[in-house]
XYZ file of N, CA and C in Angstrom:
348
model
N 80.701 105.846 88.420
C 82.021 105.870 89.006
C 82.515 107.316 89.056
N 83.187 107.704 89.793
C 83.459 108.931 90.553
C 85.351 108.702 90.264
N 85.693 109.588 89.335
C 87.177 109.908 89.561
C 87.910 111.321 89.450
N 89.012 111.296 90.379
C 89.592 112.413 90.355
C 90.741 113.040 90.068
N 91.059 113.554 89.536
C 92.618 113.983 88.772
C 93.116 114.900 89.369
N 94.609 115.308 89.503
C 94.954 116.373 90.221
C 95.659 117.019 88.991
N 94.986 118.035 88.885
C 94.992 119.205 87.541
C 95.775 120.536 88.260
N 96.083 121.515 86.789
C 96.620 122.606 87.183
C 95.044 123.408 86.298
N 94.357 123.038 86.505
C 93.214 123.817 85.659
C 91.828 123.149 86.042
N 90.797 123.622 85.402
C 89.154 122.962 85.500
C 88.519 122.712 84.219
N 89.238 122.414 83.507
C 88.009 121.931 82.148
C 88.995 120.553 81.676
N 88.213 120.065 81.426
C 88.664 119.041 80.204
C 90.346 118.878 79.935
N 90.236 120.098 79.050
C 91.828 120.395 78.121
C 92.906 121.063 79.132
N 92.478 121.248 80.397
C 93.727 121.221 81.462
C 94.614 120.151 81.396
N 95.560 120.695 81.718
C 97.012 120.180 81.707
C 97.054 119.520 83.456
N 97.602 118.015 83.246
C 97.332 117.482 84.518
C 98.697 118.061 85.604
N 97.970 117.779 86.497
C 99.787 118.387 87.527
C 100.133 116.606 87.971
N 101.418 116.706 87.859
C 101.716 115.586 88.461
C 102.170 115.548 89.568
N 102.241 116.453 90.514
C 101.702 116.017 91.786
C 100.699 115.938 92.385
N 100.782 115.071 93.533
C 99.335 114.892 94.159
C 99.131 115.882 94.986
N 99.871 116.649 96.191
C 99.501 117.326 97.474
C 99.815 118.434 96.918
N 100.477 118.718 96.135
C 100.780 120.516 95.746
C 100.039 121.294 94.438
N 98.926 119.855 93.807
C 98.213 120.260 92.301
C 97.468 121.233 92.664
N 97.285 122.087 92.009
C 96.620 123.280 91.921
C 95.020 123.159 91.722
N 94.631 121.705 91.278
C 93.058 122.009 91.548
C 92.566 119.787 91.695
N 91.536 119.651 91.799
C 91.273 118.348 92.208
C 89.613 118.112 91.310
N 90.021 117.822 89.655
C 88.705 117.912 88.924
C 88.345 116.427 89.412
N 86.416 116.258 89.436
C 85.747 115.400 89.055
C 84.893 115.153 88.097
N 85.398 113.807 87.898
C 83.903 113.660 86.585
C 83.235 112.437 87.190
N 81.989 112.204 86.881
C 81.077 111.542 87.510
C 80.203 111.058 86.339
N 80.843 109.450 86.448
C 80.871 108.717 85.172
C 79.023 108.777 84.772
N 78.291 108.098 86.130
C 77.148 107.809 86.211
C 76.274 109.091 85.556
N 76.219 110.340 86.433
C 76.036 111.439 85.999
C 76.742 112.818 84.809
N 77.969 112.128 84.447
C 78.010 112.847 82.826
C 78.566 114.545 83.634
N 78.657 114.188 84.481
C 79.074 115.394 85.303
C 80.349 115.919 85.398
N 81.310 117.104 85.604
C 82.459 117.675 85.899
C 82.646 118.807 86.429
N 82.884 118.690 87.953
C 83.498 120.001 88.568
C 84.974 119.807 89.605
N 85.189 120.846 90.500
C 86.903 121.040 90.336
C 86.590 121.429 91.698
N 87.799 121.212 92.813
C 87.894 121.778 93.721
C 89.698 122.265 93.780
N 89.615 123.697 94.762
C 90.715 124.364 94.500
C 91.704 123.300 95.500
N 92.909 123.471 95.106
C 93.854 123.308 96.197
C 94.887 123.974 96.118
N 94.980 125.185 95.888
C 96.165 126.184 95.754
C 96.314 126.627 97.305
N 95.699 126.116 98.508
C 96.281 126.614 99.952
C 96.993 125.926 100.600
N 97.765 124.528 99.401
C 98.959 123.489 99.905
C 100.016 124.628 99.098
N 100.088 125.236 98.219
C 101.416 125.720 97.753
C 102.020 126.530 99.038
N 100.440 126.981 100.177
C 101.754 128.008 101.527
C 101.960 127.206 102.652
N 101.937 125.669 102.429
C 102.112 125.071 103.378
C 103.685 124.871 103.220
N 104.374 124.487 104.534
C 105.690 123.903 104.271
C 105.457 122.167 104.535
N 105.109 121.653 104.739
C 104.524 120.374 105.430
C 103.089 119.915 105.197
N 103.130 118.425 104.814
C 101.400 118.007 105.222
C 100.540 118.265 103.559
N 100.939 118.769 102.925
C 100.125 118.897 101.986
C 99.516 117.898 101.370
N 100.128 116.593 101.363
C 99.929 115.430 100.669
C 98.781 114.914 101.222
N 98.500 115.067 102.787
C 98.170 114.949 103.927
C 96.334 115.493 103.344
N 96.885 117.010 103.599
C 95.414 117.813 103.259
C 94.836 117.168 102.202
N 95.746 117.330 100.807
C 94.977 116.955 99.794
C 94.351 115.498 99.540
N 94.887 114.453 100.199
C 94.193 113.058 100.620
C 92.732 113.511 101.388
N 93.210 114.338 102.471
C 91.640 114.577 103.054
C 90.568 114.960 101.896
N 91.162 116.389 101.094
C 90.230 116.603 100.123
C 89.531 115.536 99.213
N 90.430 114.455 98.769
C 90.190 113.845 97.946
C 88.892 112.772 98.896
N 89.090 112.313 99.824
C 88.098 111.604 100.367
C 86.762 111.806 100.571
N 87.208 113.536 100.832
C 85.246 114.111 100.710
C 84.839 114.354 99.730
N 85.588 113.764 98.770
C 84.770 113.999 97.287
C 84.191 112.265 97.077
N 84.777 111.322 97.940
C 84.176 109.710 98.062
C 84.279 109.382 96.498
N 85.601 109.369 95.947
C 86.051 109.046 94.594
C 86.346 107.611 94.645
N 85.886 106.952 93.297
C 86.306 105.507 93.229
C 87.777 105.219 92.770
N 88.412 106.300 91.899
C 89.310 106.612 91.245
C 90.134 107.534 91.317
N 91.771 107.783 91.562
C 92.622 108.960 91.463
C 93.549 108.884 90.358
N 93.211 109.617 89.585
C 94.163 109.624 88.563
C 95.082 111.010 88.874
N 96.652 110.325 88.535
C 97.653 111.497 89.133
C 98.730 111.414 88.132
N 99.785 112.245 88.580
C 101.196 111.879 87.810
C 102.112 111.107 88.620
N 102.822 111.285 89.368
C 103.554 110.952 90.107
C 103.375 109.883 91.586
N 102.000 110.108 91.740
C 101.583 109.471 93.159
C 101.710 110.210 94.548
N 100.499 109.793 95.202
C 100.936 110.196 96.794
C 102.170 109.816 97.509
N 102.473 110.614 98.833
C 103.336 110.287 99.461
C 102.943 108.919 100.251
N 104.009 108.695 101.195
C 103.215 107.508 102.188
C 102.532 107.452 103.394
N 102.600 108.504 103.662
C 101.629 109.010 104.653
C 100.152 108.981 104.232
N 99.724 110.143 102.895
C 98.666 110.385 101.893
C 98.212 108.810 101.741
N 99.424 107.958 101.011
C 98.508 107.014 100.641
C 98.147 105.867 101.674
N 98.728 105.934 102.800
C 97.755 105.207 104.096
C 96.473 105.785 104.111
N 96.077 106.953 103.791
C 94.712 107.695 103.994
C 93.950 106.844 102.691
N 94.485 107.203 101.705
C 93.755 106.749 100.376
C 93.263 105.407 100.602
N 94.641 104.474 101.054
C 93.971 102.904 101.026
C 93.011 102.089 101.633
N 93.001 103.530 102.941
C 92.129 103.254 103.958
C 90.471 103.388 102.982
N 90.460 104.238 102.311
C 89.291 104.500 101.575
C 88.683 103.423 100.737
N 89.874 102.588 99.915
C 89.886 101.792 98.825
C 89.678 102.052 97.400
N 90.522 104.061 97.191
C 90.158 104.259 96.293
C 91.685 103.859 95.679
N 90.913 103.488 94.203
C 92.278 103.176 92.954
C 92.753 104.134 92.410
N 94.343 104.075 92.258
C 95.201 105.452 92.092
C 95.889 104.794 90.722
N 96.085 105.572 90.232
C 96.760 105.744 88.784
C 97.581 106.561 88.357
N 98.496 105.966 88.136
C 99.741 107.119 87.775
C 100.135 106.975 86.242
N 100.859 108.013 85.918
C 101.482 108.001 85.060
C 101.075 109.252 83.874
N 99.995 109.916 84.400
C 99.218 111.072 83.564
C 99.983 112.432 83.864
N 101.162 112.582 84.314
C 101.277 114.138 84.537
C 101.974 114.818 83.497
N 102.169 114.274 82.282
C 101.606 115.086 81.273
C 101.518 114.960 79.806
N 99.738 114.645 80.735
C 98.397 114.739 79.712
C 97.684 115.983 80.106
N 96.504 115.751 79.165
C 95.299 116.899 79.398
C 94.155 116.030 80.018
N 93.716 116.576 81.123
C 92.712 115.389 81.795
C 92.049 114.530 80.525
N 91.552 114.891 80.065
C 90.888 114.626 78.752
C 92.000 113.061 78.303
N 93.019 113.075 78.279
C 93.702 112.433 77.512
C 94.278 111.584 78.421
N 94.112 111.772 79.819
C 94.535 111.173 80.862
C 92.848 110.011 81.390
N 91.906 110.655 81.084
C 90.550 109.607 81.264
C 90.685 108.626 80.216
N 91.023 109.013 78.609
C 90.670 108.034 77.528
C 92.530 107.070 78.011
N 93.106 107.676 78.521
C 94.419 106.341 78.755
C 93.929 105.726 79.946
N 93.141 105.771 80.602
C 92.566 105.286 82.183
C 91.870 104.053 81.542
N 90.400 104.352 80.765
C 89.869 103.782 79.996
C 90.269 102.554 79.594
N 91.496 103.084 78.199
C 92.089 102.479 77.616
C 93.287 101.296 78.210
N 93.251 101.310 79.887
C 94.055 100.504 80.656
C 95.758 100.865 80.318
N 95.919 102.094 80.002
C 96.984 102.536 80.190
C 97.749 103.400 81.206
N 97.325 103.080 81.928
C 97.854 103.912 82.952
C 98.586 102.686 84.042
N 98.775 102.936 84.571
C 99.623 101.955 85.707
C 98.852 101.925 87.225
N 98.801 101.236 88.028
C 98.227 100.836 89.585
C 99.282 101.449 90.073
N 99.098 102.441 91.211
C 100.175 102.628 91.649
C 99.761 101.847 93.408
N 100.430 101.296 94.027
C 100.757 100.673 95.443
C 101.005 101.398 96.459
N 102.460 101.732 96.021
C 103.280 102.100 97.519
C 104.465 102.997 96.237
N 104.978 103.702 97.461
C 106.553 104.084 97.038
C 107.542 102.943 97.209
N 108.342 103.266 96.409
C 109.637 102.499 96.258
C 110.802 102.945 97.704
């Protein structure tokens, strides 16, 4: 299983961002393979618009089973996401990825849907 967090950092003990389109980086870990790397997204902070947008795209070419976030996508973003059928999780923006996988795990985290 393939999930992805929207971090302000790349290791482990990063501090999660709780937003989705403006987080500063997009770590994976790759349950199957024991694996973890990071893609940047610091070129939504010079956007005025759409970022939620971009970073949904990003997140899709990484073909994640899982998004773990703080806050959640917008509703635009998450028409993209659902289209995918990946599962989003909120409620981690602030943990340390690390502490945000063992509450995922641990079924603490929340389904997130839609906006209110």
């Amino acid at each position: 299983m393939k999930i992805i967090f929207t971090t302000k950092g790349k290791s482990w003990d990063s501090a999660m961002d709780p937003r989705f389109g403006r987080a500063d980086t997009l770590a994976m870990y790759n349950e199957e393979e024991d694996s973890f790397s990071a893609v940047s997204n610091t070129d939504a902070e010079t956007m005025d618009h759409g970022a939620g947008l971009q970073a949904a795209k990003k997140v899709l070419e990484l073909n994640p089973d899982v998004l773990i976030t703080g806050n959640g996508p917008g509703n635009k973003a998450l028409e993209i996401l659902k289209k995918s059928k990946v599962a989003i999780y909120i409620g981690a923006g602030d943990m340390t990825i690390r502490e945000a996988y063992d509450a995922y795990r641990a079924g603490r985290l929340p389904k997130f849907e839609s906006k209110a």
